């Protein structure tokens, strides 16, 4: 066997004691090779090292006691199919009655006079102690039992003991055939133990300290390798490519057409963009800023600069509604500047599409489309630019690293600009956008107000209707967001995806039952019955793009007073006359998503409100976690603070989720075995900066073949995010 990759290929079956049955049990756990087994880390550890006397037991938690068997185990049948095995055992402080159910074979294990370390919950009645099905390990003075016992995720046909035994044999192979990928100087610099020590201690810790050292090393390595992979990938994309330098960066012709003046933060962002674009090194910049801070105009400025310098630009948005809106907002301005703009989405007709394709690659500047705005349709192979210059992706987190990479690889002679409204916590930003320079827009355009937010339950329904009336009568418009379209119906596009991420990642806390979902279609017709004479419409992802666009346009024009919708309106939609946002079944949404929804109102002069309606009869039925989340929304108006809170309460799944129609799995694609980017932020920062330095000194990873292999294999595992 030659070292390096071989344990990855060596099937678990080759270990002593694993036959066909166990092999398939391991397969159920996703373990195929010896290497997989070595990296199948315990999900918890039992601290059996604190031996107590029976007398000193702690109630309700498991205790470790050392007892000697006093009576022969007796088996009795208590009813059909249920037998019980019982015996007594003692220590210096008392006598304990021990019971096992349906494990008659244990009879031969507990001989009178033999001693065991028992681990289980202890109870006491009338001076006697009881333990129910405790774990038992033979004990003698001369062998020391490990203080920590690993707990593994189990499956039928595999016990924890068997897994431990198999891992033990895998570890002896590892000692011989698994080289440490981390170069010694990196280990020294960061105070990390060797791989072998780490693997042994993670499975069979000698103590708390050794376990901590093992974890530190393994977590560091994952982040380190991840960061190297990012750098490798970026190098592959941008290696030896350059982008057209755009020397003329005067944007006054554009800004003079705007009805407002730019904020300082916008000016700063645009200055950085202009300076990036004036160079031949491709720009890779992300503009982040809370909902409504005015990122679109930064994108417009960048596109204007590209076109001014004889190049073309593309703007990709995650939904058709948003693409349409950008087009409708930007088209009139660019038209005044004699810039030709086209809209390309999934529902553009085939003949229109063909026209756009050919005008994009036309060599005739009078024919050529300068700016194309669209959805994923822009990734199509048929989209080719005659003079590519700039690619902008809006609401980036919705696309995932993979789609961004796909788009920029296709256009590898372009500058790249990304805009994100999701306030991403720093650690996640490093992971998702580690390769991008960042501009933050940290101030809002003047005159923005905070949106007063309230949490109500069903008992407020009548008052809520009255409030809707009042707003509509005052000439304002109302959004009502429901989580589903028609009852019991699954959806097929971006909503379906957000539903999936809602349902799978949502933690209901102690809420007993999911409250029924409000369905947009039914809801709209019921509301119309209650609010006769008001102009109510609904929009959802199952409608054709044309229908959706029609409704959004008439809502923007003020022809619709109340718009019932699913989360299609979550990102980007901009109707300043809307002053009330009602979210039904608010407990179904992530905080950041609610923040996005709330950002749809408070965009104009009008005092605006957001009302979160919970699906339960009373707020108190929500469960503690859900209640806390929703109360956070009422209290907190800062996107970053909300994002942090959301991260704490729900984990990172939501930030990584994206609505790329074709790939739901992407949502979980940044998955680490042991590292946790929310918890291990300090190690993350250290590993990332260390990896950057390492990469700079050895961009092909030539000096560390083991590291190269790890990197490649991590990214072929996660190929959907990176290639
Ligand atoms: P987001 O950052 O969420 O994409 P938008 O770019 O959609 O925000 O901007 C939200 C609204 O703010 C739009 O109506 C836009 O016209 C307006 N806006 C942007 N910048 C300014 C500014 N400097 N002053 C006033 N209004 C602005
Ligand atoms: Mg936007």
XYZ file of C-alpha atoms and ligand atoms in Angstrom:
751
model
C 0.000 0.000 0.000
C 1.437 3.366 -0.804
C 0.735 6.204 1.570
C -1.224 9.385 0.775
C -4.606 8.633 -0.645
C -4.970 5.008 0.227
C -7.021 5.024 3.373
C -9.610 6.947 1.422
C -9.880 4.042 -0.976
C -9.515 1.217 1.490
C -13.062 -0.064 2.155
C -14.158 -0.384 5.791
C -14.746 -4.057 5.073
C -11.000 -4.609 5.104
C -10.937 -3.948 8.839
C -11.078 -6.912 11.144
C -14.635 -7.746 12.223
C -16.511 -5.922 9.470
C -18.444 -8.164 7.119
C -21.182 -7.504 4.602
C -23.857 -6.677 7.173
C -21.754 -4.160 9.045
C -20.472 -2.773 5.807
C -23.975 -1.858 4.769
C -24.739 -0.498 8.223
C -21.704 1.768 7.839
C -22.883 2.767 4.394
C -26.093 4.019 6.013
C -23.947 6.337 8.083
C -22.150 7.521 4.975
C -18.991 5.618 5.852
C -17.358 3.664 3.055
C -13.627 3.869 3.551
C -11.287 3.533 6.499
C -10.640 7.239 6.092
C -14.368 7.994 6.434
C -14.410 5.984 9.616
C -11.460 7.870 11.087
C -13.290 11.124 10.441
C -16.580 9.880 11.843
C -16.310 11.962 14.983
C -18.260 11.313 18.176
C -21.365 13.409 18.582
C -20.771 13.651 22.322
C -18.652 12.351 25.167
C -19.716 10.808 28.410
C -17.559 11.783 31.323
C -17.366 8.526 33.214
C -14.210 9.590 34.985
C -15.906 11.155 37.998
C -16.513 8.100 40.099
C -18.893 8.695 42.989
C -20.227 6.511 45.751
C -23.845 5.393 45.416
C -24.645 7.584 48.394
C -23.308 10.734 46.689
C -25.189 10.335 43.406
C -26.580 13.341 41.560
C -30.235 12.806 40.688
C -31.553 13.051 37.099
C -28.166 12.834 35.415
C -25.970 9.860 34.715
C -23.439 8.930 37.386
C -20.405 6.683 37.307
C -20.144 4.185 40.167
C -17.897 1.213 40.771
C -19.914 -1.738 42.046
C -19.253 -5.372 42.778
C -21.889 -7.920 41.798
C -23.504 -9.382 44.932
C -26.179 -11.735 43.606
C -26.513 -14.055 40.625
C -28.494 -12.309 37.802
C -32.086 -13.613 37.568
C -34.123 -13.542 34.388
C -37.907 -13.457 34.550
C -40.515 -13.116 31.861
C -42.834 -10.266 32.750
C -45.005 -10.655 29.719
C -44.790 -12.052 26.236
C -41.735 -10.681 24.496
C -40.532 -8.818 27.573
C -37.992 -10.289 29.943
C -36.195 -8.660 32.765
C -32.757 -9.372 34.224
C -32.030 -8.329 37.785
C -29.175 -8.495 40.257
C -27.688 -6.577 43.156
C -24.332 -4.863 43.323
C -22.689 -2.792 46.028
C -20.022 -0.307 46.974
C -18.909 0.983 50.375
C -21.951 3.199 50.686
C -24.823 0.888 49.826
C -26.570 -1.738 47.752
C -28.008 -1.134 44.306
C -30.577 -3.115 42.366
C -29.689 -3.239 38.674
C -32.165 -4.064 35.910
C -31.915 -4.733 32.181
C -34.789 -5.363 29.800
C -34.690 -8.007 27.069
C -30.963 -8.592 27.420
C -30.881 -12.104 28.832
C -27.414 -12.683 27.375
C -25.962 -10.318 29.974
C -26.573 -13.073 32.503
C -23.144 -14.485 31.749
C -21.397 -11.164 32.050
C -22.156 -10.337 35.676
C -20.575 -13.013 37.872
C -20.854 -12.679 41.613
C -17.720 -10.970 42.893
C -16.781 -9.247 39.639
C -16.508 -5.476 39.562
C -17.755 -3.022 36.941
C -17.874 0.646 36.249
C -21.578 1.345 35.831
C -22.823 4.460 34.089
C -26.461 5.489 34.306
C -29.096 7.356 36.236
C -29.371 6.398 39.871
C -32.498 6.544 41.995
C -33.046 5.986 45.663
C -36.020 4.491 47.500
C -36.117 3.471 51.161
C -32.355 3.460 51.548
C -31.839 1.293 48.464
C -30.437 2.394 45.138
C -31.694 1.489 41.671
C -30.164 1.678 38.212
C -31.930 0.934 34.977
C -29.934 -0.492 32.054
C -26.637 1.191 32.943
C -23.629 0.832 30.665
C -21.129 -1.509 32.293
C -17.389 -1.922 31.770
C -15.313 -4.575 33.596
C -13.170 -2.837 36.187
C -10.022 -3.818 38.012
C -7.443 -1.869 39.961
C -4.639 -2.519 37.459
C -6.283 -1.351 34.233
C -7.382 2.221 34.089
C -10.602 2.835 32.201
C -10.711 5.897 29.954
C -12.484 8.809 31.616
C -14.337 9.821 28.492
C -16.424 7.508 26.406
C -17.356 8.615 22.909
C -20.953 8.586 21.809
C -21.496 7.989 18.101
C -24.447 8.398 15.854
C -25.757 4.836 15.585
C -27.702 2.820 13.117
C -29.322 -0.575 13.312
C -26.724 -3.324 13.422
C -23.919 -1.204 14.865
C -23.340 -0.541 18.533
C -21.183 2.194 19.962
C -18.775 -0.429 21.227
C -18.382 -1.955 17.768
C -17.757 1.417 16.216
C -15.120 2.164 18.856
C -13.399 -1.167 18.214
C -13.361 -0.597 14.460
C -12.041 2.910 14.890
C -9.332 1.552 17.105
C -8.075 -0.710 14.335
C -8.422 2.100 11.819
C -6.223 4.246 14.040
C -3.363 1.767 13.911
C -3.527 1.843 10.111
C -3.580 5.628 10.229
C -0.410 5.699 12.276
C 1.333 4.011 9.397
C -0.432 5.193 6.282
C -1.965 8.584 6.943
C 0.567 11.389 6.685
C -0.100 14.651 8.459
C -1.130 17.174 5.810
C -0.208 20.210 7.911
C 3.435 21.210 7.496
C 5.287 21.178 10.841
C 5.977 24.921 10.758
C 2.263 25.668 10.480
C 1.610 23.362 13.427
C 4.287 25.013 15.495
C 3.255 28.527 14.638
C -0.289 27.842 15.763
C 0.350 25.484 18.635
C -1.330 22.505 17.003
C -0.858 18.825 17.759
C -0.159 16.208 15.086
C -2.900 14.556 13.084
C -2.400 11.179 14.728
C -2.595 12.558 18.208
C -5.702 14.523 17.213
C -7.479 11.557 15.672
C -6.720 9.278 18.599
C -7.762 11.858 21.166
C -10.932 12.863 19.385
C -12.090 9.240 19.567
C -10.449 8.131 22.807
C -9.648 11.223 24.832
C -7.311 10.838 27.765
C -8.767 13.925 29.337
C -10.358 17.299 28.787
C -7.118 18.979 27.776
C -6.152 16.401 25.178
C -9.647 16.547 23.730
C -9.477 20.315 23.438
C -6.106 20.085 21.697
C -7.475 17.510 19.260
C -10.496 19.618 18.433
C -8.439 22.731 17.968
C -6.149 21.023 15.514
C -8.942 19.417 13.467
C -11.021 22.587 13.331
C -8.016 24.647 12.310
C -7.214 22.211 9.545
C -10.720 22.325 8.103
C -10.746 26.105 7.952
C -7.203 26.178 6.660
C -7.958 23.741 3.876
C -11.199 25.521 3.049
C -9.412 28.816 2.723
C -6.728 27.291 0.510
C -9.443 25.838 -1.681
C -11.056 29.241 -2.071
C -7.725 30.740 -3.074
C -6.979 27.929 -5.511
C -10.377 28.302 -7.088
C -10.064 32.053 -7.451
C -6.651 31.643 -8.957
C -8.101 29.215 -11.482
C -10.749 31.714 -12.401
C -8.619 34.794 -12.519
C -5.230 33.350 -13.402
C -3.588 35.422 -16.069
C -6.821 37.114 -16.966
C -7.251 40.788 -17.018
C -10.265 42.991 -17.365
C -10.709 46.075 -19.488
C -9.441 49.134 -17.624
C -12.168 51.764 -17.641
C -10.336 55.059 -17.402
C -13.266 57.432 -17.750
C -15.036 57.281 -14.406
C -17.002 60.509 -14.448
C -20.550 59.637 -13.435
C -22.042 63.131 -13.221
C -24.159 62.628 -16.356
C -25.817 59.728 -14.523
C -26.140 61.308 -11.084
C -27.552 64.511 -12.534
C -30.528 62.478 -13.708
C -31.294 61.179 -10.209
C -34.004 62.869 -8.141
C -31.749 62.822 -5.063
C -28.129 63.297 -4.170
C -25.982 60.348 -3.171
C -25.209 59.665 0.470
C -21.596 59.769 1.622
C -21.590 55.995 1.965
C -22.821 55.604 -1.603
C -20.168 58.008 -2.854
C -17.471 56.040 -1.041
C -18.673 52.744 -2.513
C -18.855 54.177 -6.016
C -15.377 55.706 -5.641
C -13.925 52.309 -4.761
C -15.756 50.723 -7.667
C -14.486 53.382 -10.067
C -10.946 52.971 -8.839
C -11.129 49.163 -9.171
C -12.563 49.399 -12.651
C -9.924 51.779 -13.856
C -7.354 49.008 -13.468
C -6.735 45.974 -15.605
C -6.801 43.660 -12.608
C -10.386 42.362 -12.491
C -12.505 43.998 -9.810
C -13.962 41.608 -7.238
C -16.023 43.737 -4.918
C -19.092 43.234 -2.791
C -21.320 46.066 -1.687
C -23.149 45.189 1.480
C -25.719 47.291 3.219
C -29.019 46.983 4.936
C -32.255 46.757 3.012
C -33.108 50.076 1.395
C -29.703 51.712 1.814
C -29.503 52.294 -1.936
C -27.216 49.707 -3.479
C -28.900 49.707 -6.871
C -27.555 53.099 -7.781
C -24.019 51.874 -7.063
C -24.588 49.064 -9.541
C -26.003 51.560 -12.015
C -22.910 53.720 -11.654
C -20.631 50.733 -12.241
C -22.574 49.713 -15.332
C -22.496 53.263 -16.575
C -18.718 53.384 -16.217
C -18.354 50.126 -18.146
C -20.524 51.339 -21.007
C -18.882 54.745 -21.068
C -15.618 52.971 -21.711
C -16.970 50.981 -24.627
C -17.772 47.830 -22.694
C -20.960 45.944 -21.842
C -22.484 45.105 -18.467
C -24.827 42.469 -17.068
C -26.941 42.627 -13.933
C -28.221 39.335 -12.565
C -31.041 39.261 -10.006
C -32.361 36.209 -8.166
C -36.036 36.533 -9.096
C -37.967 37.706 -12.130
C -39.863 40.271 -10.129
C -36.620 41.832 -9.044
C -35.095 41.685 -12.515
C -38.197 43.361 -13.906
C -38.070 46.009 -11.256
C -34.430 46.801 -11.887
C -35.152 46.996 -15.565
C -38.147 49.260 -15.073
C -36.156 51.532 -12.741
C -32.965 51.721 -14.749
C -34.213 51.604 -18.302
C -35.614 55.169 -18.344
C -32.394 56.622 -16.939
C -30.096 54.760 -19.299
C -32.322 55.618 -22.224
C -31.745 59.287 -21.544
C -28.018 58.574 -21.694
C -28.391 56.758 -25.017
C -27.487 53.448 -23.461
C -29.262 50.393 -24.804
C -30.738 48.167 -22.155
C -32.412 44.739 -22.466
C -34.283 42.417 -20.127
C -33.568 38.692 -20.265
C -35.417 36.267 -18.010
C -36.833 32.767 -18.179
C -40.080 34.102 -19.570
C -38.598 36.203 -22.329
C -39.955 34.670 -25.538
C -37.628 32.604 -27.672
C -37.617 35.104 -30.507
C -36.915 38.008 -28.175
C -34.152 36.004 -26.578
C -32.537 35.328 -29.925
C -32.653 39.004 -30.719
C -30.971 39.825 -27.439
C -28.311 37.133 -27.920
C -27.356 38.468 -31.313
C -27.431 42.090 -30.265
C -25.194 41.300 -27.299
C -22.473 39.911 -29.519
C -22.925 42.304 -32.382
C -19.806 44.098 -33.499
C -21.844 47.104 -34.577
C -21.964 49.604 -31.696
C -25.252 50.986 -32.992
C -26.880 47.577 -32.846
C -25.266 46.330 -29.708
C -27.087 46.018 -26.391
C -24.967 47.739 -23.762
C -26.610 46.492 -20.612
C -28.536 43.309 -20.032
C -30.576 42.828 -16.879
C -31.969 39.429 -16.025
C -32.138 36.286 -13.943
C -30.238 32.985 -14.104
C -31.086 33.075 -17.778
C -27.907 35.133 -18.097
C -25.801 32.088 -17.287
C -26.986 30.459 -20.531
C -24.248 29.499 -22.966
C -25.968 31.547 -25.631
C -25.269 34.759 -23.768
C -22.060 36.074 -25.252
C -20.792 39.582 -25.104
C -18.952 41.353 -27.850
C -17.152 43.560 -25.339
C -17.655 42.160 -21.852
C -16.777 44.563 -19.071
C -18.791 44.085 -15.906
C -20.921 41.456 -14.223
C -23.150 42.534 -11.345
C -25.059 40.081 -9.180
C -27.717 41.449 -6.876
C -28.759 39.910 -3.571
C -25.796 37.666 -3.900
C -26.458 35.270 -1.055
C -29.357 33.895 -3.016
C -27.117 32.573 -5.722
C -24.484 30.718 -3.829
C -20.801 30.804 -4.462
C -21.204 28.286 -7.291
C -23.386 30.397 -9.513
C -21.274 33.462 -8.979
C -18.214 31.444 -9.936
C -20.036 30.066 -12.989
C -20.938 33.523 -14.167
C -17.524 34.993 -13.603
C -15.714 32.078 -15.191
C -17.846 32.501 -18.264
C -16.855 36.117 -18.388
C -13.359 35.949 -17.151
C -12.356 39.182 -18.731
C -14.863 41.160 -16.731
C -14.972 43.146 -13.582
C -17.271 41.702 -10.989
C -19.566 43.456 -8.537
C -21.778 41.774 -5.988
C -24.529 43.351 -3.935
C -25.934 41.820 -0.806
C -28.649 43.021 1.504
C -28.298 40.125 3.865
C -26.260 41.456 6.708
C -23.804 38.641 6.924
C -21.946 38.113 10.148
C -18.223 38.575 9.711
C -17.265 34.946 10.017
C -19.705 33.948 7.307
C -18.658 36.788 5.081
C -15.138 35.473 5.257
C -16.324 32.087 4.107
C -18.687 33.211 1.400
C -16.899 36.271 0.150
C -13.391 35.794 1.470
C -12.106 36.525 -1.996
C -13.893 39.851 -2.445
C -13.108 43.387 -1.372
C -15.932 44.858 0.605
C -17.712 48.198 0.562
C -20.189 48.816 3.318
C -23.070 51.212 2.985
C -23.724 51.955 6.606
C -26.066 54.903 6.380
C -29.580 55.178 5.029
C -30.771 57.837 2.603
C -32.103 60.816 4.584
C -35.666 60.756 5.870
C -35.885 57.015 6.436
C -37.932 56.145 9.477
C -37.961 53.093 11.643
C -40.852 50.803 10.942
C -42.857 50.252 14.131
C -43.211 46.534 14.573
C -45.790 44.608 16.584
C -46.460 40.988 17.332
C -50.133 39.989 17.508
C -52.150 36.786 17.549
C -55.492 35.684 16.130
C -57.429 37.586 18.778
C -56.424 40.806 17.013
C -57.954 39.838 13.683
C -60.821 42.356 13.760
C -58.570 45.202 14.865
C -56.108 44.234 12.167
C -58.784 44.453 9.480
C -59.745 47.868 10.780
C -56.135 48.981 10.632
C -55.776 47.794 7.029
C -58.889 49.818 6.150
C -57.530 52.880 7.854
C -54.237 52.710 5.986
C -55.885 52.092 2.636
C -58.378 54.903 3.228
C -55.468 57.232 3.879
C -54.120 56.405 0.422
C -51.409 54.004 1.547
C -50.786 50.534 0.293
C -50.535 47.299 2.194
C -48.515 44.116 1.755
C -49.701 40.893 3.326
C -47.275 37.990 3.169
C -48.392 34.402 3.660
C -46.054 31.436 3.730
C -47.913 29.183 1.283
C -49.891 29.500 -1.934
C -52.723 27.048 -1.831
C -53.257 24.768 1.052
C -51.305 21.509 0.921
C -49.712 22.469 -2.299
C -46.042 22.344 -2.978
C -44.510 24.995 -5.111
C -42.079 24.780 -7.892
C -39.856 27.816 -7.785
C -38.200 30.256 -5.478
C -40.975 30.012 -2.978
C -40.767 26.286 -2.844
C -37.147 26.662 -1.950
C -37.685 29.196 0.736
C -40.396 26.963 2.130
C -38.032 24.058 2.266
C -35.413 26.034 4.038
C -38.057 27.348 6.395
C -39.346 23.962 7.276
C -36.137 22.068 7.481
C -34.047 24.504 9.391
C -36.675 25.965 11.596
C -36.480 25.251 15.242
C -39.898 25.255 16.771
C -38.566 25.363 20.263
C -41.161 23.990 22.578
C -44.143 24.759 20.345
C -46.330 21.694 20.419
C -47.800 21.746 16.927
C -47.211 23.667 13.744
C -50.011 26.182 13.386
C -51.906 25.962 10.097
C -50.437 27.883 7.196
C -52.227 30.821 5.723
C -52.503 30.205 2.020
C -52.237 33.284 -0.171
C -55.012 32.462 -2.618
C -57.647 31.493 -0.085
C -56.531 34.280 2.196
C -57.018 36.875 -0.520
C -60.560 35.757 -1.232
C -61.500 35.690 2.452
C -60.019 39.116 2.932
C -61.956 40.425 -0.042
C -65.140 39.154 1.634
C -64.304 41.028 4.801
C -63.023 44.168 3.112
C -65.587 44.758 0.406
C -64.802 47.515 -2.059
C -61.043 47.505 -1.544
C -58.772 46.598 -4.405
C -57.074 43.385 -3.377
C -54.840 41.160 -5.491
C -52.509 38.275 -4.904
C -49.220 37.284 -6.404
C -47.211 34.111 -5.965
C -44.451 32.156 -7.583
C -46.707 29.741 -9.427
C -48.067 32.485 -11.621
C -46.467 33.152 -14.951
C -43.841 35.853 -14.952
C -46.084 37.998 -17.083
C -48.933 37.774 -14.594
C -46.573 38.508 -11.722
C -45.075 41.465 -13.487
C -48.541 42.796 -14.391
C -49.643 42.708 -10.788
C -46.432 44.225 -9.453
C -46.756 47.026 -11.982
C -50.298 47.852 -11.008
C -49.353 47.708 -7.342
C -46.453 50.093 -8.021
C -48.862 52.353 -9.923
C -51.232 52.385 -6.946
C -54.065 50.547 -8.721
C -53.963 47.767 -6.142
C -54.400 48.744 -2.496
C -53.718 45.476 -0.780
C -51.314 42.908 -2.144
C -51.424 39.400 -0.726
C -48.335 37.465 -1.647
C -45.880 34.756 -0.827
C -42.248 35.589 -0.273
C -41.738 36.554 -3.924
C -41.647 40.117 -2.697
C -38.985 39.394 -0.145
C -36.024 40.818 -1.936
C -35.635 44.192 -3.447
C -39.175 45.214 -4.303
C -39.569 48.946 -3.998
C -42.951 50.678 -3.715
C -42.487 53.777 -1.534
C -46.225 54.357 -1.074
C -46.615 51.099 0.848
C -46.785 51.756 4.587
C -48.048 48.548 6.137
C -46.498 45.104 6.024
C -48.420 42.247 7.564
C -46.693 38.888 7.853
C -48.956 35.934 8.546
C -47.511 32.882 10.291
C -44.535 35.028 11.128
C -43.088 32.215 13.240
C -42.355 30.384 9.988
C -39.837 32.915 8.810
C -36.229 33.487 9.648
C -35.419 36.784 11.311
C -33.350 37.990 8.403
C -36.155 37.121 6.075
C -38.593 39.068 8.236
C -36.191 41.971 8.190
C -36.138 41.841 4.409
C -39.912 41.776 4.313
C -40.170 44.665 6.731
C -37.754 46.576 4.513
C -40.464 46.726 1.839
C -42.201 49.472 3.839
C -40.890 52.676 5.345
C -39.379 53.604 1.989
C -41.345 56.808 1.484
C -42.513 59.726 3.615
C -45.296 57.804 5.322
C -45.151 56.495 8.850
C -44.905 52.748 8.372
C -45.787 49.643 10.324
C -44.963 45.979 10.310
C -47.340 43.586 12.011
C -46.240 40.040 12.683
C -49.223 37.770 13.071
C -48.512 34.451 14.690
C -50.429 31.423 13.540
C -51.397 30.354 17.049
C -54.517 31.388 18.934
C -52.402 33.129 21.499
C -48.813 34.328 21.547
C -48.120 32.089 24.504
C -48.667 28.974 22.424
C -45.756 29.916 20.209
C -43.041 28.258 22.235
C -40.221 30.076 23.888
C -37.769 30.144 21.032
C -40.270 31.393 18.462
C -41.584 34.024 20.839
C -38.090 35.264 21.541
C -37.280 35.493 17.868
C -40.376 37.497 17.063
C -39.907 39.788 20.015
C -36.390 40.472 18.767
C -37.961 41.736 15.557
C -40.198 44.172 17.404
C -37.310 45.560 19.397
C -34.506 45.561 16.908
C -34.198 47.433 13.622
C -30.576 46.927 12.756
C -30.000 44.268 10.140
C -26.625 43.198 11.480
C -27.859 42.788 15.005
C -30.807 40.766 13.735
C -28.521 38.602 11.656
C -26.359 37.829 14.668
C -29.420 36.911 16.672
C -30.732 34.735 13.863
C -27.418 32.993 13.602
C -27.524 32.223 17.296
C -31.068 30.923 17.218
C -31.178 29.098 13.914
C -27.633 28.317 12.843
C -26.036 29.290 9.561
C -28.321 27.298 7.226
C -30.377 30.291 6.230
C -27.476 32.427 5.218
C -26.140 29.738 2.993
C -29.471 28.822 1.480
C -30.047 30.117 -1.963
C -32.880 29.954 -4.391
C -30.984 28.805 -7.416
C -33.870 26.862 -8.892
C -31.899 23.813 -9.741
C -29.958 22.998 -6.678
C -31.566 22.787 -3.283
C -28.646 20.897 -1.880
C -26.483 23.918 -2.219
C -28.049 25.240 0.914
C -26.005 22.877 3.006
C -23.001 22.978 0.837
C -20.546 24.635 3.131
C -20.420 21.770 5.545
C -17.597 21.133 7.931
C -17.078 17.917 9.818
C -16.177 19.459 13.098
C -15.615 23.159 12.582
C -18.500 25.479 13.289
C -18.207 28.863 11.717
C -20.464 30.486 14.262
C -18.749 29.046 17.286
C -15.126 28.805 16.199
C -14.712 32.312 14.891
C -11.331 32.876 16.458
C -9.793 29.763 14.921
C -11.484 30.636 11.664
C -9.859 34.036 11.480
C -6.470 32.630 12.420
C -6.663 29.713 9.976
C -7.812 31.967 7.136
C -5.018 34.460 7.578
C -2.457 31.711 7.966
C -3.731 30.010 4.801
C -3.584 33.268 2.850
C 0.047 33.676 3.825
C 0.855 30.081 2.982
C -0.869 30.341 -0.365
C 1.008 33.487 -1.248
C 4.311 31.703 -0.680
C 3.319 28.515 -2.470
C 0.364 29.021 -4.820
C 0.496 25.507 -6.260
C 0.821 23.859 -2.833
C 3.856 22.130 -4.209
C 5.633 22.003 -0.869
C 2.756 20.209 0.853
C 1.310 17.372 -1.241
C -0.847 16.137 1.630
C -2.417 19.544 1.921
C -3.031 19.701 -1.790
C -4.806 16.385 -1.631
C -6.972 17.459 1.311
C -7.894 20.648 -0.486
C -8.812 18.893 -3.676
C -10.866 16.310 -1.911
C -12.726 18.854 0.219
C -13.677 20.731 -2.882
C -14.687 17.778 -4.926
C -16.939 16.858 -2.042
C -18.272 20.369 -2.090
C -17.896 20.797 -5.796
C -21.296 22.412 -6.138
C -20.182 25.467 -4.298
C -16.912 25.954 -5.906
C -16.906 24.754 -9.459
P -31.282 48.371 -1.677
O -29.975 48.746 -1.097
O -32.139 47.637 -0.696
O -31.157 47.649 -2.984
P -32.422 50.379 -3.324
O -31.241 50.566 -4.156
O -33.568 49.609 -3.906
O -32.043 49.734 -1.944
O -32.905 51.808 -2.837
C -34.062 51.951 -2.058
C -34.738 53.257 -2.360
O -33.953 54.336 -1.927
C -35.016 53.486 -3.817
O -36.306 54.022 -3.956
C -33.968 54.506 -4.217
O -34.427 55.302 -5.268
C -33.816 55.301 -2.954
N -32.525 55.928 -2.788
C -31.318 55.385 -3.051
N -30.327 56.243 -2.745
C -30.918 57.361 -2.272
C -30.417 58.621 -1.786
N -29.125 58.898 -1.731
N -31.342 59.525 -1.365
C -32.638 59.246 -1.406
N -33.170 58.101 -1.846
C -32.327 57.165 -2.282
Mg -31.706 45.919 -3.833
